[in-house]
mmCIF file of C-alpha atoms in Angstrom:
data_model
loop_
_atom_site.group_PDB
_atom_site.id
_atom_site.type_symbol
_atom_site.label_atom_id
_atom_site.label_comp_id
_atom_site.label_asym_id
_atom_site.label_seq_id
_atom_site.Cartn_x
_atom_site.Cartn_y
_atom_site.Cartn_z
ATOM 1 C CA UNK A 1 138.483 -19.840 -86.382
ATOM 2 C CA UNK A 2 139.253 -19.001 -90.034
ATOM 3 C CA UNK A 3 135.790 -20.206 -91.089
ATOM 4 C CA UNK A 4 134.052 -17.928 -88.568
ATOM 5 C CA UNK A 5 136.153 -14.995 -89.697
ATOM 6 C CA UNK A 6 135.321 -15.715 -93.339
ATOM 7 C CA UNK A 7 131.574 -15.968 -92.571
ATOM 8 C CA UNK A 8 131.605 -12.697 -90.650
ATOM 9 C CA UNK A 9 133.424 -10.923 -93.468
ATOM 10 C CA UNK A 10 130.938 -12.255 -96.028
ATOM 11 C CA UNK A 11 127.971 -11.146 -93.962
ATOM 12 C CA UNK A 12 129.432 -7.688 -93.439
ATOM 13 C CA UNK A 13 129.967 -7.470 -97.185
ATOM 14 C CA UNK A 14 126.294 -8.389 -97.731
ATOM 15 C CA UNK A 15 125.207 -5.621 -95.351
ATOM 16 C CA UNK A 16 127.201 -3.058 -97.297
ATOM 17 C CA UNK A 17 125.837 -4.394 -100.573
ATOM 18 C CA UNK A 18 122.221 -4.188 -99.367
ATOM 19 C CA UNK A 19 122.656 -0.635 -98.098
ATOM 20 C CA UNK A 20 124.344 0.419 -101.328
ATOM 21 C CA UNK A 21 121.599 -1.021 -103.504
ATOM 22 C CA UNK A 22 118.818 0.470 -101.388
ATOM 23 C CA UNK A 23 120.515 3.852 -101.482
ATOM 24 C CA UNK A 24 120.763 3.707 -105.275
ATOM 25 C CA UNK A 25 117.136 2.742 -105.651
ATOM 26 C CA UNK A 26 115.825 5.599 -103.503
ATOM 27 C CA UNK A 27 118.147 8.206 -105.039
ATOM 28 C CA UNK A 28 116.822 7.525 -108.540
ATOM 29 C CA UNK A 29 113.305 8.744 -107.750
ATOM 30 C CA UNK A 30 112.274 11.942 -109.531
ATOM 31 C CA UNK A 31 110.226 14.333 -107.415
ATOM 32 C CA UNK A 32 106.614 14.943 -108.470
ATOM 33 C CA UNK A 33 106.525 18.330 -106.744
ATOM 34 C CA UNK A 34 108.968 21.028 -105.692
ATOM 35 C CA UNK A 35 107.480 23.024 -102.863
ATOM 36 C CA UNK A 36 103.966 23.924 -104.021
ATOM 37 C CA UNK A 37 104.760 23.520 -107.727
ATOM 38 C CA UNK A 38 103.808 20.233 -109.441
ATOM 39 C CA UNK A 39 106.543 18.859 -111.683
ATOM 40 C CA UNK A 40 105.588 17.461 -115.079
ATOM 41 C CA UNK A 41 107.392 16.850 -118.349
ATOM 42 C CA UNK A 42 109.461 18.508 -119.745
ATOM 43 C CA UNK A 43 110.535 19.878 -116.358
ATOM 44 C CA UNK A 44 112.448 17.753 -113.885
ATOM 45 C CA UNK A 45 114.004 18.057 -110.456
ATOM 46 C CA UNK A 46 117.512 16.866 -111.259
ATOM 47 C CA UNK A 47 119.704 14.700 -113.452
ATOM 48 C CA UNK A 48 117.757 11.918 -115.178
ATOM 49 C CA UNK A 49 114.408 13.684 -114.681
ATOM 50 C CA UNK A 50 112.337 15.527 -117.264
ATOM 51 C CA UNK A 51 113.838 16.492 -120.626
ATOM 52 C CA UNK A 52 117.613 16.634 -121.052
ATOM 53 C CA UNK A 53 117.386 20.107 -122.601
ATOM 54 C CA UNK A 54 115.809 21.526 -119.439
ATOM 55 C CA UNK A 55 118.035 19.845 -116.830
ATOM 56 C CA UNK A 56 120.793 22.413 -117.211
ATOM 57 C CA UNK A 57 118.455 25.337 -116.593
ATOM 58 C CA UNK A 58 115.861 24.168 -114.079
ATOM 59 C CA UNK A 59 116.641 22.681 -110.686
ATOM 60 C CA UNK A 60 114.798 21.930 -107.471
ATOM 61 C CA UNK A 61 116.522 22.724 -104.190
ATOM 62 C CA UNK A 62 115.440 19.810 -101.941
ATOM 63 C CA UNK A 63 116.277 21.719 -98.765
ATOM 64 C CA UNK A 64 114.559 25.003 -99.607
ATOM 65 C CA UNK A 65 111.915 23.298 -101.773
ATOM 66 C CA UNK A 66 112.274 25.994 -104.421
ATOM 67 C CA UNK A 67 112.296 25.568 -108.188
ATOM 68 C CA UNK A 68 114.774 27.851 -109.942
ATOM 69 C CA UNK A 69 115.717 28.878 -113.454
ATOM 70 C CA UNK A 70 119.417 29.470 -114.043
ATOM 71 C CA UNK A 71 120.835 31.521 -116.903
ATOM 72 C CA UNK A 72 124.164 33.265 -117.440
ATOM 73 C CA UNK A 73 122.722 36.358 -115.719
ATOM 74 C CA UNK A 74 121.675 34.645 -112.495
ATOM 75 C CA UNK A 75 119.245 32.333 -110.693
ATOM 76 C CA UNK A 76 115.547 33.147 -110.658
ATOM 77 C CA UNK A 77 112.782 31.553 -108.544
ATOM 78 C CA UNK A 78 109.976 29.953 -110.543
ATOM 79 C CA UNK A 79 106.639 31.014 -109.056
ATOM 80 C CA UNK A 80 104.324 28.837 -111.148
ATOM 81 C CA UNK A 81 104.070 26.732 -114.297
ATOM 82 C CA UNK A 82 101.118 26.583 -116.679
ATOM 83 C CA UNK A 83 101.549 23.182 -118.316
ATOM 84 C CA UNK A 84 98.466 23.639 -120.512
ATOM 85 C CA UNK A 85 99.792 26.836 -122.104
ATOM 86 C CA UNK A 86 103.452 25.779 -121.717
ATOM 87 C CA UNK A 87 104.454 28.897 -119.770
ATOM 88 C CA UNK A 88 106.951 29.248 -116.917
ATOM 89 C CA UNK A 89 106.644 32.295 -114.647
ATOM 90 C CA UNK A 90 109.783 33.539 -112.895
ATOM 91 C CA UNK A 91 110.677 36.463 -110.641
ATOM 92 C CA UNK A 92 113.829 38.540 -110.424
ATOM 93 C CA UNK A 93 114.754 39.936 -107.015
ATOM 94 C CA UNK A 94 116.678 42.780 -108.689
ATOM 95 C CA UNK A 95 113.605 43.908 -110.613
ATOM 96 C CA UNK A 96 111.941 47.182 -109.608
ATOM 97 C CA UNK A 97 108.284 47.019 -108.585
ATOM 98 C CA UNK A 98 105.836 49.228 -106.735
ATOM 99 C CA UNK A 99 107.087 47.629 -103.521
ATOM 100 C CA UNK A 100 110.758 48.397 -104.014
ATOM 101 C CA UNK A 101 113.040 50.094 -106.517
ATOM 102 C CA UNK A 102 116.597 48.824 -106.820
ATOM 103 C CA UNK A 103 119.490 48.877 -109.300
ATOM 104 C CA UNK A 104 119.752 45.875 -111.615
ATOM 105 C CA UNK A 105 122.161 44.319 -114.099
ATOM 106 C CA UNK A 106 119.331 43.132 -116.334
ATOM 107 C CA UNK A 107 118.060 39.760 -117.514
ATOM 108 C CA UNK A 108 119.093 37.409 -120.274
ATOM 109 C CA UNK A 109 118.499 33.941 -121.688
ATOM 110 C CA UNK A 110 121.213 31.613 -122.945
ATOM 111 C CA UNK A 111 121.276 31.367 -126.740
ATOM 112 C CA UNK A 112 120.621 27.605 -126.672
ATOM 113 C CA UNK A 113 117.950 27.689 -123.954
ATOM 114 C CA UNK A 114 114.661 25.913 -124.781
ATOM 115 C CA UNK A 115 112.728 29.054 -123.805
ATOM 116 C CA UNK A 116 111.564 32.265 -125.412
ATOM 117 C CA UNK A 117 109.714 35.251 -124.008
ATOM 118 C CA UNK A 118 105.953 35.008 -124.008
ATOM 119 C CA UNK A 119 104.139 37.704 -125.968
ATOM 120 C CA UNK A 120 102.433 38.915 -122.769
ATOM 121 C CA UNK A 121 105.734 39.863 -121.147
ATOM 122 C CA UNK A 122 106.391 43.612 -121.042
ATOM 123 C CA UNK A 123 109.786 45.065 -120.132
ATOM 124 C CA UNK A 124 110.093 48.665 -118.981
ATOM 125 C CA UNK A 125 113.537 50.230 -118.642
ATOM 126 C CA UNK A 126 113.821 52.784 -115.850
ATOM 127 C CA UNK A 127 116.083 55.788 -115.294
ATOM 128 C CA UNK A 128 117.802 55.571 -118.681
ATOM 129 C CA UNK A 129 120.237 58.206 -119.859
ATOM 130 C CA UNK A 130 118.376 60.336 -122.400
ATOM 131 C CA UNK A 131 121.652 61.385 -124.049
ATOM 132 C CA UNK A 132 123.591 58.105 -123.942
ATOM 133 C CA UNK A 133 121.108 55.223 -123.966
ATOM 134 C CA UNK A 134 120.873 53.480 -127.362
ATOM 135 C CA UNK A 135 117.171 52.724 -126.763
ATOM 136 C CA UNK A 136 116.320 56.325 -127.627
ATOM 137 C CA UNK A 137 118.300 56.232 -130.872
ATOM 138 C CA UNK A 138 116.399 54.640 -133.794
ATOM 139 C CA UNK A 139 118.164 51.743 -135.502
ATOM 140 C CA UNK A 140 118.403 51.171 -139.221
ATOM 141 C CA UNK A 141 117.181 47.991 -140.881
ATOM 142 C CA UNK A 142 115.853 46.953 -144.275
ATOM 143 C CA UNK A 143 112.504 48.641 -143.649
ATOM 144 C CA UNK A 144 113.850 51.946 -142.380
ATOM 145 C CA UNK A 145 114.394 53.463 -138.920
ATOM 146 C CA UNK A 146 113.167 51.415 -135.955
ATOM 147 C CA UNK A 147 113.019 52.536 -132.320
ATOM 148 C CA UNK A 148 113.598 50.171 -129.397
ATOM 149 C CA UNK A 149 110.944 51.968 -127.353
ATOM 150 C CA UNK A 150 107.245 51.402 -127.912
ATOM 151 C CA UNK A 151 105.802 54.900 -128.152
ATOM 152 C CA UNK A 152 102.288 53.437 -128.311
ATOM 153 C CA UNK A 153 102.692 52.191 -124.718
ATOM 154 C CA UNK A 154 103.996 55.420 -123.203
ATOM 155 C CA UNK A 155 101.066 55.378 -120.761
ATOM 156 C CA UNK A 156 102.759 52.482 -118.956
ATOM 157 C CA UNK A 157 105.700 54.757 -118.158
ATOM 158 C CA UNK A 158 103.299 57.409 -116.943
ATOM 159 C CA UNK A 159 101.541 54.997 -114.575
ATOM 160 C CA UNK A 160 104.829 53.602 -113.244
ATOM 161 C CA UNK A 161 106.389 57.003 -112.625
ATOM 162 C CA UNK A 162 103.220 58.593 -111.222
ATOM 163 C CA UNK A 163 101.157 55.865 -109.541
ATOM 164 C CA UNK A 164 103.897 53.548 -108.312
ATOM 165 C CA UNK A 165 104.994 54.873 -104.923
ATOM 166 C CA UNK A 166 108.449 53.241 -104.805
ATOM 167 C CA UNK A 167 109.335 54.741 -108.190
ATOM 168 C CA UNK A 168 107.602 58.107 -107.798
ATOM 169 C CA UNK A 169 109.547 58.794 -104.590
ATOM 170 C CA UNK A 170 112.775 58.900 -106.625
ATOM 171 C CA UNK A 171 111.278 61.743 -108.666
ATOM 172 C CA UNK A 172 112.480 60.518 -112.052
ATOM 173 C CA UNK A 173 111.632 62.214 -115.328
ATOM 174 C CA UNK A 174 109.186 60.232 -117.440
ATOM 175 C CA UNK A 175 111.451 60.802 -120.433
ATOM 176 C CA UNK A 176 113.972 58.385 -118.869
ATOM 177 C CA UNK A 177 111.486 55.500 -119.164
ATOM 178 C CA UNK A 178 111.291 53.119 -122.122
ATOM 179 C CA UNK A 179 108.825 50.317 -122.827
ATOM 180 C CA UNK A 180 111.439 48.023 -124.337
ATOM 181 C CA UNK A 181 110.590 46.241 -127.590
ATOM 182 C CA UNK A 182 113.844 44.871 -129.052
ATOM 183 C CA UNK A 183 113.727 43.385 -132.536
ATOM 184 C CA UNK A 184 114.314 39.833 -131.299
ATOM 185 C CA UNK A 185 112.878 38.434 -128.077
ATOM 186 C CA UNK A 186 114.127 34.924 -128.836
ATOM 187 C CA UNK A 187 116.427 32.682 -126.749
ATOM 188 C CA UNK A 188 119.473 34.870 -127.450
ATOM 189 C CA UNK A 189 117.760 37.928 -125.963
ATOM 190 C CA UNK A 190 120.034 39.958 -123.744
ATOM 191 C CA UNK A 191 118.986 42.951 -121.651
ATOM 192 C CA UNK A 192 122.291 44.353 -120.430
ATOM 193 C CA UNK A 193 121.321 47.494 -118.521
ATOM 194 C CA UNK A 194 124.908 48.688 -118.321
ATOM 195 C CA UNK A 195 125.157 48.766 -122.107
ATOM 196 C CA UNK A 196 121.682 50.250 -122.371
ATOM 197 C CA UNK A 197 122.628 52.981 -119.877
ATOM 198 C CA UNK A 198 119.622 52.305 -117.643
ATOM 199 C CA UNK A 199 119.592 51.879 -113.858
ATOM 200 C CA UNK A 200 116.836 49.297 -113.486
ATOM 201 C CA UNK A 201 113.965 47.564 -115.189
ATOM 202 C CA UNK A 202 110.503 46.262 -114.483
ATOM 203 C CA UNK A 203 108.842 43.240 -116.030
ATOM 204 C CA UNK A 204 105.226 42.154 -115.900
ATOM 205 C CA UNK A 205 102.761 39.985 -117.792
ATOM 206 C CA UNK A 206 99.019 39.488 -118.435
ATOM 207 C CA UNK A 207 98.399 43.219 -118.228
ATOM 208 C CA UNK A 208 94.702 43.847 -118.911
ATOM 209 C CA UNK A 209 93.107 47.207 -119.797
ATOM 210 C CA UNK A 210 91.359 47.398 -116.422
ATOM 211 C CA UNK A 211 94.684 47.002 -114.569
ATOM 212 C CA UNK A 212 96.781 49.405 -116.604
ATOM 213 C CA UNK A 213 96.364 52.399 -114.303
ATOM 214 C CA UNK A 214 97.034 50.374 -111.157
ATOM 215 C CA UNK A 215 100.702 49.295 -111.276
ATOM 216 C CA UNK A 216 100.546 48.086 -107.661
ATOM 217 C CA UNK A 217 98.328 45.238 -108.917
ATOM 218 C CA UNK A 218 100.425 44.209 -111.925
ATOM 219 C CA UNK A 219 101.838 40.688 -112.192
ATOM 220 C CA UNK A 220 105.514 41.473 -111.811
ATOM 221 C CA UNK A 221 107.833 38.858 -113.239
ATOM 222 C CA UNK A 222 108.730 37.243 -116.544
ATOM 223 C CA UNK A 223 106.661 34.784 -118.562
ATOM 224 C CA UNK A 224 108.658 32.274 -120.610
ATOM 225 C CA UNK A 225 107.258 30.037 -123.326
ATOM 226 C CA UNK A 226 108.722 26.562 -123.865
ATOM 227 C CA UNK A 227 108.406 23.849 -126.503
ATOM 228 C CA UNK A 228 108.496 20.081 -126.078
ATOM 229 C CA UNK A 229 110.636 19.660 -129.196
ATOM 230 C CA UNK A 230 111.105 21.107 -132.681
ATOM 231 C CA UNK A 231 107.550 20.149 -133.634
ATOM 232 C CA UNK A 232 106.214 21.010 -130.157
ATOM 233 C CA UNK A 233 104.688 17.538 -129.788
ATOM 234 C CA UNK A 234 104.065 16.047 -126.358
ATOM 235 C CA UNK A 235 105.647 12.537 -126.316
ATOM 236 C CA UNK A 236 102.884 9.920 -126.212
ATOM 237 C CA UNK A 237 105.013 7.547 -124.121
ATOM 238 C CA UNK A 238 105.362 10.270 -121.481
ATOM 239 C CA UNK A 239 101.587 10.576 -121.191
ATOM 240 C CA UNK A 240 101.267 6.899 -120.233
ATOM 241 C CA UNK A 241 104.095 7.265 -117.761
ATOM 242 C CA UNK A 242 102.528 10.232 -115.950
ATOM 243 C CA UNK A 243 99.055 8.652 -115.961
ATOM 244 C CA UNK A 244 100.543 5.650 -114.151
ATOM 245 C CA UNK A 245 101.967 7.898 -111.393
ATOM 246 C CA UNK A 246 105.416 7.897 -112.938
ATOM 247 C CA UNK A 247 107.768 10.755 -113.794
ATOM 248 C CA UNK A 248 109.190 11.095 -117.292
ATOM 249 C CA UNK A 249 112.954 11.101 -117.417
ATOM 250 C CA UNK A 250 115.943 9.851 -119.343
ATOM 251 C CA UNK A 251 118.841 7.464 -119.049
ATOM 252 C CA UNK A 252 121.842 9.565 -118.019
ATOM 253 C CA UNK A 253 124.156 7.342 -120.075
ATOM 254 C CA UNK A 254 122.201 7.057 -123.335
ATOM 255 C CA UNK A 255 119.661 9.935 -123.007
ATOM 256 C CA UNK A 256 116.914 7.456 -123.992
ATOM 257 C CA UNK A 257 113.456 7.755 -122.413
ATOM 258 C CA UNK A 258 112.751 6.177 -119.021
ATOM 259 C CA UNK A 259 109.711 6.253 -116.797
ATOM 260 C CA UNK A 260 110.685 6.706 -113.170
ATOM 261 C CA UNK A 261 108.202 4.786 -111.005
ATOM 262 C CA UNK A 262 107.530 4.904 -107.237
ATOM 263 C CA UNK A 263 110.399 3.353 -105.325
ATOM 264 C CA UNK A 264 112.979 4.507 -107.859
ATOM 265 C CA UNK A 265 112.252 1.825 -110.474
ATOM 266 C CA UNK A 266 112.985 2.815 -114.076
ATOM 267 C CA UNK A 267 111.090 1.312 -117.016
ATOM 268 C CA UNK A 268 110.972 2.107 -120.734
ATOM 269 C CA UNK A 269 107.187 2.497 -120.823
ATOM 270 C CA UNK A 270 105.015 3.155 -117.742
ATOM 271 C CA UNK A 271 104.326 2.112 -114.135
ATOM 272 C CA UNK A 272 101.035 0.275 -114.664
ATOM 273 C CA UNK A 273 102.768 -3.037 -114.018
ATOM 274 C CA UNK A 274 103.014 -2.026 -110.353
ATOM 275 C CA UNK A 275 99.246 -2.127 -110.038
ATOM 276 C CA UNK A 276 98.133 -4.682 -112.641
ATOM 277 C CA UNK A 277 99.994 -7.814 -111.609
ATOM 278 C CA UNK A 278 100.846 -8.928 -108.104
ATOM 279 C CA UNK A 279 103.271 -11.488 -109.538
ATOM 280 C CA UNK A 280 105.276 -8.620 -110.995
ATOM 281 C CA UNK A 281 104.780 -6.176 -108.158
ATOM 282 C CA UNK A 282 106.175 -8.345 -105.391
ATOM 283 C CA UNK A 283 109.701 -8.827 -106.766
ATOM 284 C CA UNK A 284 110.000 -5.084 -107.364
ATOM 285 C CA UNK A 285 108.623 -4.270 -103.925
ATOM 286 C CA UNK A 286 111.150 -6.592 -102.364
ATOM 287 C CA UNK A 287 113.885 -4.916 -104.329
ATOM 288 C CA UNK A 288 112.909 -1.323 -103.592
ATOM 289 C CA UNK A 289 111.265 -1.523 -100.173
ATOM 290 C CA UNK A 290 112.635 -4.648 -98.516
ATOM 291 C CA UNK A 291 116.325 -3.781 -98.661
ATOM 292 C CA UNK A 292 116.440 -2.175 -95.243
ATOM 293 C CA UNK A 293 114.564 -4.983 -93.401
ATOM 294 C CA UNK A 294 116.822 -7.552 -95.075
ATOM 295 C CA UNK A 295 119.883 -5.567 -94.062
ATOM 296 C CA UNK A 296 118.689 -5.541 -90.447
ATOM 297 C CA UNK A 297 118.170 -9.294 -90.499
ATOM 298 C CA UNK A 298 121.684 -9.849 -91.785
ATOM 299 C CA UNK A 299 123.053 -7.379 -89.261
ATOM 300 C CA UNK A 300 121.440 -9.142 -86.283
ATOM 301 C CA UNK A 301 122.655 -12.469 -87.631
ATOM 302 C CA UNK A 302 126.198 -11.165 -87.610
ATOM 303 C CA UNK A 303 125.822 -9.717 -84.129
ATOM 304 C CA UNK A 304 124.574 -13.043 -82.801
ATOM 305 C CA UNK A 305 127.609 -14.962 -84.058
ATOM 306 C CA UNK A 306 129.835 -16.307 -81.275
#
């Protein structure tokens, strides 16, 4: 009687162990896509995926299948990523466009974020107080008096206030518009509209001469540039990992590089071993993909005990 009880307890323990191990294996896998957006280094979809510097700021919602950028000013959907040019494109629901004009708090990047604003990004402040907004008051620096508004781009304000239906309906004075060109558009950039005494803002990128007079066709959003590291060098080991259908990641304990392979297997190089050697593949397959069948076998064995 005691022997049977001991055997049953051992087998139940084995079932729990198998299920635990299989759960850990599957949960380690880094996603290769998030919605329609492919995920490549340095981006990742969660802890242990991509570059450690990006994990804090970029996340994939597995339920909504949306990739988002998070800063101290809010969460912003990522619409696309150009991995060749190293540019991330985001949208801000509080941004004013030709479709809708709404009040906004502004947009900012954390000072230690691995991003900076791409040169193609243009910010236009809307409905600013002519008397109180600091953007209309030139600042002093070592070279003299510098304005925060780009007077050379005043035509952009004209097109927004005249040709953009959602904005023109408010009947704002063009003098309350400012094409914002702060002295530093680096990671510590902060566009606090309350301090700037402006009601809203608009951001767009890749504005060509042929599109300038048609604000309804502008690419509204924010383009962010990123670097792989200080020297902006793509890690060679990551290239081999991605070519072998793996996802570049890191060890959450040591922050050292790992290549996350199909089935949740982590290696320190690449995933080619899965395809090059059957003698190596089979043990890993049994570990990653055979856990559930083995658990069922053990379960039915327990159930058949007298």
